[in-house]
């Protein structure tokens, strides 16, 4: 899987964390971190992000 | 051993902490940010009614602009004016307001700690693991209150909150701007329409002297971003030519998904962490504080009875649903109906409705009036019936 965040766009609002169904995301002082083991590539974080900072790729 | 640990020092968490500390319980509030209240995730609007009813003696330095009404624009640019002729709300400075709420709780006896992140719950929710500036420690308590806002990992961990469907959360984006040409610095401006803000609205909340929060909330499942729509709104509007951006904010707003059960053994959730937000306008300051007050009453009772079980804490669900949930559910229904309206329907309603009607609707009152108007639009009959 590919999960990518453009750190320069991210405003650290935590919206993506709130919609993640598997608790794979975490908002830290350095931005959003992902636990790739948990991520199921659902794309909800990409959709909710107000600034389009997240890109979720296809499952390999 | 504390009586209560509160996760998050937003309005909801500080409300619970203040009430409980005033009654003499030992309370610790942990806030992961290094500065309480900043950066804001908020348009900062609150009604005077809310402030009066919550016994909030908000100091003047938190209040930026008195508001006496609103200018509501339908897709074709026609407007409905809400003019109360007196102050009915305020635009706050959340940085100041949140900190004031925290200070108030601290002065009442609560222990507040910034840069302290709750990373886990202790077994049976009898305390937390908190990371204070890099040092981890366990803090035992008789109860834990989740008030961590929209992220609310702790509420999820306790099984109280499920992640929301994208359609019932708003994606929010906002600029704080200065040098704006405001239509009326005492009125909120709200813009509706599919082109402007799908299943949401653009707001301009004046903050005094050519300053305002200019923001947008759109449904979370829309393809384009909130930023895309807000930037377009601003570009297409000459009023913004001279304006400067002094702050960029964003956030997610729960606009539905009210929780039937907000408690677990030794555990309870308040504010955004429990989706306590008005589903039509997304206002959550008031709901969070109110939720906190209700929670504190039940917690104090449960602590005194030495029974903080899920069963005994259910009283919080009961009281909250009676006092807030029921009317918010009506508002949620209204939001669902509004979603079915196209721009033509909105233009039609703007023609027929008065400012007072909109005020009523936003509080879930008098919805049958809207229902009756919609009955006259053939394809809206089904939706209209939901309101009557
Ligand atoms: C763009 C936008 C505009 C809005 N406009 C308005 C408006 O005009 N009027 C209005 O009434 N409402 C508005 N809202 C909603 C309002 O901001 C929220 O409903 C309100 O802040 C909720 O308060 P809260 O205390 O529940 O959560 P928050 O204010 O989010 O506070 C939660 C706190 O918990 C902290 N936290 C989270 N996890 C942890 C952890 N593990 N450990 C320690 N601390 C933690 C967070 O850092 C945060 O400080 C808006 C929201 C958005 C996104």
Short mmCIF file of C-alpha atoms and ligand atoms in Angstrom, two decimals:
data_model
loop_
_atom_site.label_atom_id
_atom_site.label_comp_id
_atom_site.label_asym_id
_atom_site.label_seq_id
_atom_site.Cartn_x
_atom_site.Cartn_y
_atom_site.Cartn_z
CA UNK A 1 0.00 0.00 0.00
CA UNK A 2 1.01 3.60 -0.35
CA UNK A 3 -0.02 6.28 2.05
CA UNK A 4 1.52 9.64 1.56
CA UNK A 5 1.20 13.01 3.20
CA UNK A 6 2.48 16.33 1.97
CA UNK A 7 3.74 17.72 5.23
CA UNK A 8 3.90 21.25 3.94
CA UNK A 9 0.18 21.23 3.27
CA UNK A 10 -0.88 19.51 6.49
CA UNK A 11 -2.41 21.86 9.09
CA UNK A 12 -2.41 19.21 11.82
CA UNK A 13 -6.12 19.49 12.47
CA UNK A 14 -6.59 15.79 13.13
CA UNK A 15 -9.65 15.42 10.90
CA UNK A 16 -8.13 12.35 9.25
CA UNK A 17 -7.48 10.80 12.65
CA UNK A 18 -11.12 11.23 13.55
CA UNK A 19 -12.45 9.32 10.54
CA UNK A 20 -9.91 6.49 10.47
CA UNK A 21 -11.87 3.28 11.08
CA UNK A 22 -8.87 1.26 12.28
CA UNK A 23 -6.97 3.77 14.40
CA UNK A 24 -4.00 3.75 12.07
CA UNK A 25 -3.43 7.50 12.28
CA UNK A 26 -2.11 9.64 15.07
CA UNK A 27 -1.69 13.36 15.36
CA UNK A 28 1.68 14.29 16.80
CA UNK A 29 3.41 17.61 17.15
CA UNK A 30 5.33 16.71 13.99
CA UNK A 31 2.21 16.02 11.99
CA UNK A 32 0.12 12.96 11.23
CA UNK A 33 1.80 9.58 11.59
CA UNK A 34 0.56 6.34 10.09
CA UNK A 35 0.79 2.78 11.35
CA UNK A 36 1.08 1.00 8.01
CA UNK A 37 0.33 -2.36 9.58
CA UNK A 38 -3.12 -1.21 10.58
CA UNK A 39 -4.06 0.82 7.46
CA UNK A 40 -6.68 -0.82 5.25
CA UNK A 41 -6.44 1.67 2.37
CA UNK A 42 -10.04 2.81 2.72
CA UNK A 43 -9.22 6.35 1.61
CA UNK A 44 -11.42 8.11 4.16
CA UNK A 45 -8.52 10.24 5.39
CA UNK A 46 -7.78 11.38 1.84
CA UNK A 47 -11.40 12.42 1.33
CA UNK A 48 -11.88 14.31 4.58
CA UNK A 49 -8.60 16.23 4.43
CA UNK A 50 -9.62 19.90 3.94
CA UNK A 51 -6.41 20.73 2.09
CA UNK A 52 -5.79 17.57 0.07
CA UNK A 53 -2.56 16.71 1.84
CA UNK A 54 -3.10 12.93 1.87
CA UNK A 55 -2.86 10.47 -1.03
CA UNK A 56 -3.83 6.84 -0.57
CA UNK A 57 -2.70 4.45 -3.28
CA UNK A 58 -4.05 1.08 -4.31
CA UNK A 59 -3.38 -2.10 -2.44
CA UNK A 60 -0.57 -3.95 -4.09
CA UNK B 1 -5.22 8.64 43.20
CA UNK B 2 -7.39 11.27 41.51
CA UNK B 3 -11.15 11.21 41.45
CA UNK B 4 -11.23 12.07 37.76
CA UNK B 5 -8.74 12.39 34.91
CA UNK B 6 -9.93 14.49 31.96
CA UNK B 7 -8.34 13.94 28.55
CA UNK B 8 -8.15 17.25 26.67
CA UNK B 9 -8.42 20.88 27.81
CA UNK B 10 -10.93 22.19 25.27
CA UNK B 11 -14.20 23.82 26.34
CA UNK B 12 -15.82 20.44 27.09
CA UNK B 13 -12.99 19.08 29.24
CA UNK B 14 -12.50 22.34 31.13
CA UNK B 15 -16.23 22.54 31.76
CA UNK B 16 -16.32 19.13 33.46
CA UNK B 17 -13.14 19.90 35.37
CA UNK B 18 -14.39 23.25 36.60
CA UNK B 19 -17.71 21.90 37.86
CA UNK B 20 -16.13 18.93 39.62
CA UNK B 21 -13.29 20.92 41.14
CA UNK B 22 -15.80 23.44 42.48
CA UNK B 23 -17.56 20.61 44.27
CA UNK B 24 -14.27 19.56 45.81
CA UNK B 25 -13.31 16.52 43.75
CA UNK B 26 -9.70 16.04 42.75
CA UNK B 27 -9.35 16.44 39.01
CA UNK B 28 -6.43 16.39 36.59
CA UNK B 29 -6.77 17.66 33.02
CA UNK B 30 -4.11 16.63 30.50
CA UNK B 31 -3.75 18.55 27.26
CA UNK B 32 -1.36 17.37 24.61
CA UNK B 33 -0.87 20.74 22.96
CA UNK B 34 1.86 22.98 24.21
CA UNK B 35 -0.55 25.89 24.27
CA UNK B 36 -4.17 25.48 25.25
CA UNK B 37 -6.54 26.85 22.60
CA UNK B 38 -4.04 27.25 19.76
CA UNK B 39 -4.20 26.78 16.89
CA UNK B 40 -7.96 27.14 16.83
CA UNK B 41 -10.23 24.79 14.92
CA UNK B 42 -13.20 27.08 14.99
CA UNK B 43 -15.17 29.97 13.47
CA UNK B 44 -15.52 31.29 17.03
CA UNK B 45 -19.23 32.13 16.91
CA UNK B 46 -21.37 31.63 20.01
CA UNK B 47 -24.83 32.88 20.95
CA UNK B 48 -25.47 35.11 23.94
CA UNK B 49 -28.22 32.69 24.91
CA UNK B 50 -25.64 29.95 25.24
CA UNK B 51 -23.30 32.09 27.31
CA UNK B 52 -26.11 33.15 29.66
CA UNK B 53 -27.42 29.64 30.12
CA UNK B 54 -24.04 28.14 30.79
CA UNK B 55 -23.23 30.67 33.51
CA UNK B 56 -20.21 31.78 31.56
CA UNK B 57 -19.01 35.11 32.76
CA UNK B 58 -16.72 35.45 29.79
CA UNK B 59 -14.13 38.22 30.25
CA UNK B 60 -14.11 41.02 27.69
CA UNK B 61 -10.71 40.10 26.29
CA UNK B 62 -12.16 36.83 24.92
CA UNK B 63 -15.02 38.60 23.14
CA UNK B 64 -14.05 40.19 19.85
CA UNK B 65 -17.29 41.34 18.30
CA UNK B 66 -20.93 41.56 19.35
CA UNK B 67 -23.28 40.10 16.74
CA UNK B 68 -26.87 41.19 16.23
CA UNK B 69 -27.94 39.03 13.34
CA UNK B 70 -26.99 37.40 10.09
CA UNK B 71 -27.16 37.83 6.34
CA UNK B 72 -28.08 34.52 4.77
CA UNK B 73 -27.56 34.18 1.02
CA UNK B 74 -29.27 31.66 -1.22
CA UNK B 75 -27.58 30.34 -4.39
CA UNK B 76 -29.01 33.09 -6.63
CA UNK B 77 -27.56 35.75 -4.33
CA UNK B 78 -30.85 36.78 -2.73
CA UNK B 79 -30.69 37.10 0.98
CA UNK B 80 -32.67 36.68 4.14
CA UNK B 81 -31.71 39.11 6.87
CA UNK B 82 -31.83 38.17 10.50
CA UNK B 83 -31.81 41.37 12.49
CA UNK B 84 -32.41 41.11 16.20
CA UNK B 85 -31.76 44.75 16.95
CA UNK B 86 -29.69 43.71 19.97
CA UNK B 87 -26.65 41.61 20.70
CA UNK B 88 -27.55 37.94 20.28
CA UNK B 89 -24.08 36.48 19.97
CA UNK B 90 -20.36 37.04 19.93
CA UNK B 91 -17.34 36.19 17.93
CA UNK B 92 -14.79 34.95 20.42
CA UNK B 93 -11.03 34.72 20.43
CA UNK B 94 -10.74 30.97 21.11
CA UNK B 95 -7.09 31.20 22.11
CA UNK B 96 -8.12 33.49 24.93
CA UNK B 97 -11.43 31.81 25.67
CA UNK B 98 -10.05 28.27 25.94
CA UNK B 99 -7.26 29.45 28.14
CA UNK B 100 -9.69 31.37 30.30
CA UNK B 101 -11.80 28.23 30.70
CA UNK B 102 -8.70 26.29 31.71
CA UNK B 103 -7.65 28.98 34.17
CA UNK B 104 -11.14 29.06 35.65
CA UNK B 105 -10.99 25.30 36.23
CA UNK B 106 -7.51 25.60 37.71
CA UNK B 107 -8.63 28.34 40.06
CA UNK B 108 -11.50 26.12 41.16
CA UNK B 109 -8.90 23.53 42.15
CA UNK B 110 -8.32 21.35 39.09
CA UNK B 111 -4.79 20.47 38.04
CA UNK B 112 -4.24 21.42 34.39
CA UNK B 113 -1.19 20.31 32.46
CA UNK B 114 -0.31 21.37 28.90
CA UNK B 115 2.07 19.32 26.76
CA UNK B 116 0.77 16.20 28.46
CA UNK B 117 -0.61 13.57 26.12
CA UNK B 118 -2.75 10.71 27.36
CA UNK B 119 -1.41 7.71 25.47
CA UNK B 120 -3.34 4.87 27.06
CA UNK B 121 -5.99 3.85 29.53
CA UNK B 122 -5.20 1.80 32.62
CA UNK B 123 -7.15 -1.46 33.05
CA UNK B 124 -10.88 -0.95 33.63
CA UNK B 125 -10.43 2.72 32.73
CA UNK B 126 -9.14 3.36 36.23
CA UNK B 127 -6.63 5.96 35.18
CA UNK B 128 -4.36 6.78 32.28
CA UNK B 129 -0.84 6.63 31.01
CA UNK B 130 0.26 10.17 30.31
CA UNK B 131 3.33 11.44 28.54
CA UNK B 132 4.36 14.74 30.07
CA UNK B 133 7.05 16.40 27.98
CA UNK B 134 8.58 13.05 27.16
CA UNK B 135 8.20 11.41 30.55
CA UNK B 136 5.63 8.71 30.92
CA UNK B 137 3.74 8.06 34.09
CA UNK B 138 0.66 6.25 35.23
CA UNK B 139 -2.03 8.27 36.94
CA UNK B 140 -4.70 6.29 38.74
CA UNK B 141 -8.19 7.66 39.01
CA UNK B 142 -11.69 6.54 39.84
CA UNK B 143 -12.94 7.72 36.45
CA UNK B 144 -11.69 8.95 33.10
CA UNK B 145 -13.47 11.57 30.99
CA UNK B 146 -12.69 11.67 27.26
CA UNK B 147 -12.82 15.26 26.01
CA UNK B 148 -10.20 15.01 23.30
CA UNK B 149 -12.23 16.56 20.49
CA UNK B 150 -12.68 15.05 17.05
CA UNK B 151 -9.60 12.84 17.13
CA UNK B 152 -10.69 11.24 20.39
CA UNK B 153 -8.49 8.15 20.26
CA UNK B 154 -9.19 7.57 23.93
CA UNK B 155 -12.96 7.51 23.40
CA UNK B 156 -12.40 5.02 20.59
CA UNK B 157 -10.12 2.95 22.77
CA UNK B 158 -12.80 2.71 25.43
CA UNK B 159 -15.25 1.58 22.75
CA UNK B 160 -17.54 4.55 23.26
CA UNK B 161 -16.97 6.22 19.92
CA UNK B 162 -16.99 4.59 16.52
CA UNK B 163 -15.43 6.39 13.57
CA UNK B 164 -18.09 8.37 11.75
CA UNK B 165 -19.27 7.86 8.19
CA UNK B 166 -17.79 10.52 5.95
CA UNK B 167 -21.16 11.85 5.00
CA UNK B 168 -21.96 12.96 8.54
CA UNK B 169 -18.76 14.82 9.17
CA UNK B 170 -17.85 18.15 7.66
CA UNK B 171 -14.48 18.98 6.27
CA UNK B 172 -13.74 22.51 7.47
CA UNK B 173 -11.27 25.12 6.31
CA UNK B 174 -10.84 28.74 7.24
CA UNK B 175 -8.76 31.87 6.91
CA UNK B 176 -8.65 34.57 9.49
CA UNK B 177 -8.44 37.72 7.40
CA UNK B 178 -7.93 41.42 7.89
CA UNK B 179 -8.63 44.43 5.63
CA UNK B 180 -11.94 42.97 4.63
CA UNK B 181 -14.77 44.92 3.24
CA UNK B 182 -17.49 43.64 5.60
CA UNK B 183 -21.12 44.18 4.68
CA UNK B 184 -22.06 44.79 8.29
CA UNK B 185 -19.57 44.20 11.05
CA UNK B 186 -22.29 43.12 13.48
CA UNK B 187 -23.75 40.42 11.24
CA UNK B 188 -22.60 36.95 10.33
CA UNK B 189 -22.68 36.21 6.61
CA UNK B 190 -23.70 32.74 5.46
CA UNK B 191 -23.64 31.53 1.84
CA UNK B 192 -25.46 28.44 0.62
CA UNK B 193 -25.57 26.52 -2.66
CA UNK B 194 -24.19 23.50 -4.40
CA UNK B 195 -21.58 25.51 -6.25
CA UNK B 196 -20.49 27.45 -3.20
CA UNK B 197 -20.38 24.73 -0.55
CA UNK B 198 -21.92 21.31 -1.26
CA UNK B 199 -24.03 20.18 1.75
CA UNK B 200 -22.57 22.96 3.84
CA UNK B 201 -21.98 26.69 3.80
CA UNK B 202 -19.42 29.44 3.63
CA UNK B 203 -19.31 31.74 6.64
CA UNK B 204 -17.88 35.14 7.36
CA UNK B 205 -17.81 35.80 11.10
CA UNK B 206 -16.72 39.39 11.84
CA UNK B 207 -14.07 39.75 14.50
CA UNK B 208 -14.00 43.53 14.70
CA UNK B 209 -12.37 46.27 12.61
CA UNK B 210 -12.23 44.70 9.14
CA UNK B 211 -11.22 41.33 10.61
CA UNK B 212 -13.16 38.10 10.15
CA UNK B 213 -13.02 34.34 10.08
CA UNK B 214 -13.82 33.38 6.51
CA UNK B 215 -14.48 29.66 6.42
CA UNK B 216 -16.29 26.76 4.89
CA UNK B 217 -17.68 23.39 5.88
CA UNK B 218 -18.62 20.81 3.25
CA UNK B 219 -19.68 17.19 3.48
CA UNK B 220 -16.74 14.88 4.12
CA UNK B 221 -17.48 12.71 1.09
CA UNK B 222 -17.23 15.44 -1.55
CA UNK B 223 -14.45 14.85 -4.08
CA UNK B 224 -12.92 18.31 -4.12
CA UNK B 225 -11.42 19.77 -0.97
CA UNK B 226 -12.86 22.38 1.37
CA UNK B 227 -9.87 24.55 0.49
CA UNK B 228 -10.76 24.34 -3.20
CA UNK B 229 -14.25 25.68 -2.59
CA UNK B 230 -13.19 28.42 -0.18
CA UNK B 231 -10.39 29.67 -2.43
CA UNK B 232 -12.82 29.79 -5.32
CA UNK B 233 -15.34 31.74 -3.28
CA UNK B 234 -12.68 34.26 -2.34
CA UNK B 235 -11.27 34.58 -5.86
CA UNK B 236 -14.69 35.26 -7.31
CA UNK B 237 -15.36 38.04 -4.87
CA UNK B 238 -13.74 41.44 -5.32
CA UNK B 239 -14.28 42.23 -1.64
CA UNK B 240 -11.25 40.16 -0.78
CA UNK B 241 -8.81 41.94 -3.07
CA UNK B 242 -7.18 43.95 -0.30
CA UNK B 243 -7.53 41.34 2.41
CA UNK B 244 -4.59 39.64 4.08
CA UNK B 245 -4.53 36.18 5.62
CA UNK B 246 -3.31 36.15 9.21
CA UNK B 247 -4.16 32.58 10.13
CA UNK B 248 -5.05 29.33 8.37
CA UNK B 249 -7.30 26.86 10.21
CA UNK B 250 -8.92 23.57 9.43
CA UNK B 251 -10.75 20.78 11.14
CA UNK B 252 -13.38 18.12 11.03
CA UNK B 253 -16.85 18.72 12.41
CA UNK B 254 -19.24 15.93 13.41
CA UNK B 255 -22.65 16.95 12.04
CA UNK B 256 -24.57 13.87 13.00
CA UNK B 257 -24.06 10.48 14.55
CA UNK B 258 -25.27 11.48 18.02
CA UNK B 259 -24.32 8.66 20.36
CA UNK B 260 -26.95 6.68 22.23
CA UNK B 261 -24.38 5.45 24.70
CA UNK B 262 -21.58 7.79 25.71
CA UNK B 263 -20.36 5.84 28.73
CA UNK B 264 -18.45 2.72 29.74
CA UNK B 265 -17.34 1.40 33.11
CA UNK B 266 -15.56 4.26 34.90
CA UNK B 267 -15.60 6.22 31.67
CA UNK B 268 -17.59 8.90 29.90
CA UNK B 269 -17.16 11.11 26.81
CA UNK B 270 -18.11 14.77 26.30
CA UNK B 271 -17.96 17.40 23.56
CA UNK B 272 -16.75 16.59 20.07
CA UNK B 273 -15.42 13.29 21.41
CA UNK B 274 -19.08 12.31 21.82
CA UNK B 275 -20.28 14.08 18.64
CA UNK B 276 -22.06 16.71 20.75
CA UNK B 277 -22.38 19.27 17.97
CA UNK B 278 -25.34 21.04 16.38
CA UNK B 279 -25.76 19.09 13.11
CA UNK B 280 -27.00 22.04 11.10
CA UNK B 281 -24.48 24.77 11.82
CA UNK B 282 -21.67 22.75 13.33
CA UNK B 283 -21.49 24.80 16.52
CA UNK B 284 -19.94 22.75 19.29
CA UNK B 285 -18.61 25.17 21.90
CA UNK B 286 -21.93 25.46 23.63
CA UNK B 287 -22.76 21.77 23.30
CA UNK B 288 -19.39 20.75 24.71
CA UNK B 289 -19.74 23.00 27.74
CA UNK B 290 -23.32 21.92 28.31
CA UNK B 291 -22.33 18.26 27.94
CA UNK B 292 -19.61 18.90 30.49
CA UNK B 293 -22.04 20.36 33.00
CA UNK B 294 -24.43 17.42 32.62
CA UNK B 295 -21.54 14.97 32.88
CA UNK B 296 -20.23 16.60 36.05
CA UNK B 297 -23.57 16.15 37.81
CA UNK B 298 -23.71 12.46 37.00
CA UNK B 299 -20.04 11.92 37.84
CA UNK B 300 -20.42 13.60 41.20
CA UNK B 301 -23.44 11.46 41.98
CA UNK B 302 -21.68 8.27 40.86
CA UNK B 303 -18.54 9.06 42.85
CA UNK B 304 -20.61 9.72 45.97
CA UNK B 305 -22.48 6.46 45.50
CA UNK B 306 -19.15 4.72 44.87
CA UNK B 307 -20.66 3.21 41.76
CA UNK B 308 -19.09 4.39 38.52
CA UNK B 309 -20.21 1.36 36.56
CA UNK B 310 -21.52 1.61 33.02
CA UNK B 311 -24.98 0.99 34.37
CA UNK B 312 -24.92 3.80 36.90
CA UNK B 313 -23.34 6.27 34.46
CA UNK B 314 -26.18 5.66 32.01
CA UNK B 315 -27.95 8.52 33.78
CA UNK B 316 -25.67 10.79 31.77
CA UNK B 317 -27.12 9.37 28.55
CA UNK B 318 -30.63 9.82 29.86
CA UNK B 319 -30.22 13.42 31.00
CA UNK B 320 -28.21 14.46 27.96
CA UNK B 321 -30.73 13.00 25.56
CA UNK B 322 -33.57 14.67 27.38
CA UNK B 323 -31.92 18.07 27.59
CA UNK B 324 -29.92 18.19 24.34
CA UNK B 325 -30.11 15.03 22.28
CA UNK B 326 -33.76 15.20 21.40
CA UNK B 327 -33.64 18.68 19.95
CA UNK B 328 -30.32 18.00 18.23
CA UNK B 329 -31.86 14.90 16.66
CA UNK B 330 -34.60 17.13 15.20
CA UNK B 331 -31.91 19.42 13.87
CA UNK B 332 -30.18 16.40 12.36
CA UNK B 333 -33.35 15.46 10.59
CA UNK B 334 -33.58 18.97 9.21
CA UNK B 335 -30.03 18.66 7.91
CA UNK B 336 -30.97 15.45 6.14
CA UNK B 337 -33.91 17.17 4.48
CA UNK B 338 -31.84 20.17 3.44
CA UNK B 339 -29.43 17.80 1.75
CA UNK B 340 -32.18 16.79 -0.66
CA UNK B 341 -32.84 20.37 -1.70
CA UNK B 342 -31.36 21.70 -4.90
CA UNK B 343 -30.41 25.30 -5.53
CA UNK B 344 -33.88 26.05 -6.93
CA UNK B 345 -35.50 24.83 -3.71
CA UNK B 346 -33.14 26.97 -1.63
CA UNK B 347 -33.91 30.06 -3.71
CA UNK B 348 -37.62 29.36 -3.26
CA UNK B 349 -37.24 29.05 0.52
CA UNK B 350 -35.19 32.24 0.72
CA UNK B 351 -38.14 34.02 -0.86
CA UNK B 352 -40.65 32.62 1.60
CA UNK B 353 -38.80 32.62 4.87
CA UNK B 354 -37.98 35.31 7.37
CA UNK B 355 -34.98 35.68 9.60
CA UNK B 356 -36.84 34.47 12.70
CA UNK B 357 -37.78 31.26 10.91
CA UNK B 358 -34.13 30.45 10.29
CA UNK B 359 -33.28 31.11 13.93
CA UNK B 360 -36.05 28.71 14.96
CA UNK B 361 -35.03 25.99 12.51
CA UNK B 362 -31.41 26.03 13.64
CA UNK B 363 -32.62 25.10 17.12
CA UNK B 364 -35.00 22.42 15.84
CA UNK B 365 -38.11 24.54 16.46
CA UNK B 366 -41.10 25.14 14.19
CA UNK B 367 -39.89 22.69 11.55
CA UNK B 368 -43.45 22.03 10.44
CA UNK B 369 -43.46 25.48 8.85
CA UNK B 370 -40.59 24.40 6.62
CA UNK B 371 -42.36 21.10 5.97
CA UNK B 372 -45.49 22.88 4.82
CA UNK B 373 -43.55 25.10 2.43
CA UNK B 374 -41.77 22.10 0.97
CA UNK B 375 -45.06 20.29 0.41
CA UNK B 376 -45.62 22.81 -2.38
CA UNK B 377 -42.52 21.52 -4.21
CA UNK B 378 -43.66 18.25 -5.83
CA UNK B 379 -40.37 16.37 -5.61
CA UNK B 380 -39.90 17.45 -2.00
CA UNK B 381 -43.12 15.97 -0.68
CA UNK B 382 -41.45 12.93 0.80
CA UNK B 383 -38.83 14.99 2.62
CA UNK B 384 -41.43 17.50 3.74
CA UNK B 385 -43.39 14.79 5.52
CA UNK B 386 -40.37 14.03 7.69
CA UNK B 387 -40.69 17.50 9.17
CA UNK B 388 -44.41 17.61 9.82
C1 LIG C 1 -13.55 24.92 10.92
C2 LIG C 1 -14.38 24.83 12.16
C3 LIG C 1 -15.23 25.87 12.53
C4 LIG C 1 -16.02 25.79 13.68
N1 LIG C 1 -16.78 26.87 14.04
C5 LIG C 1 -17.48 26.85 15.20
C6 LIG C 1 -18.20 28.00 15.64
O1 LIG C 1 -18.18 29.07 15.00
N2 LIG C 1 -18.89 27.92 16.79
C7 LIG C 1 -18.91 26.79 17.56
O2 LIG C 1 -19.59 26.77 18.60
N3 LIG C 1 -18.23 25.69 17.17
C8 LIG C 1 -17.50 25.70 16.02
N4 LIG C 1 -16.78 24.59 15.64
C9 LIG C 1 -16.79 23.42 16.52
C10 LIG C 1 -15.97 23.64 17.78
O3 LIG C 1 -14.71 24.15 17.47
C11 LIG C 1 -15.85 22.33 18.55
O4 LIG C 1 -17.10 21.72 18.63
C12 LIG C 1 -15.30 22.54 19.96
O5 LIG C 1 -13.98 23.00 19.95
C13 LIG C 1 -15.37 21.22 20.72
O6 LIG C 1 -14.84 21.36 22.00
P1 LIG C 1 -14.17 20.12 22.71
O7 LIG C 1 -13.72 20.61 24.03
O8 LIG C 1 -15.07 18.96 22.64
O9 LIG C 1 -12.92 19.72 21.80
P2 LIG C 1 -11.63 20.57 21.38
O10 LIG C 1 -11.88 22.01 21.48
O11 LIG C 1 -11.18 20.02 20.10
O12 LIG C 1 -10.58 20.20 22.51
C14 LIG C 1 -10.06 18.91 22.63
C15 LIG C 1 -8.67 19.01 23.19
O13 LIG C 1 -8.21 17.70 23.55
C16 LIG C 1 -6.84 17.59 23.21
N5 LIG C 1 -6.49 16.17 23.11
C17 LIG C 1 -6.89 15.28 22.16
N6 LIG C 1 -6.38 14.06 22.42
C18 LIG C 1 -5.64 14.17 23.54
C19 LIG C 1 -4.85 13.24 24.31
N7 LIG C 1 -4.75 11.98 23.95
N8 LIG C 1 -4.23 13.69 25.42
C20 LIG C 1 -4.33 15.00 25.79
N9 LIG C 1 -5.04 15.91 25.11
C21 LIG C 1 -5.70 15.50 24.00
C22 LIG C 1 -6.72 18.36 21.92
O14 LIG C 1 -5.38 18.75 21.69
C23 LIG C 1 -7.67 19.53 22.16
O15 LIG C 1 -7.01 20.64 22.69
C24 LIG C 1 -15.98 24.63 14.49
C25 LIG C 1 -15.14 23.57 14.13
C26 LIG C 1 -14.34 23.67 13.00
C27 LIG C 1 -13.43 22.54 12.66
#
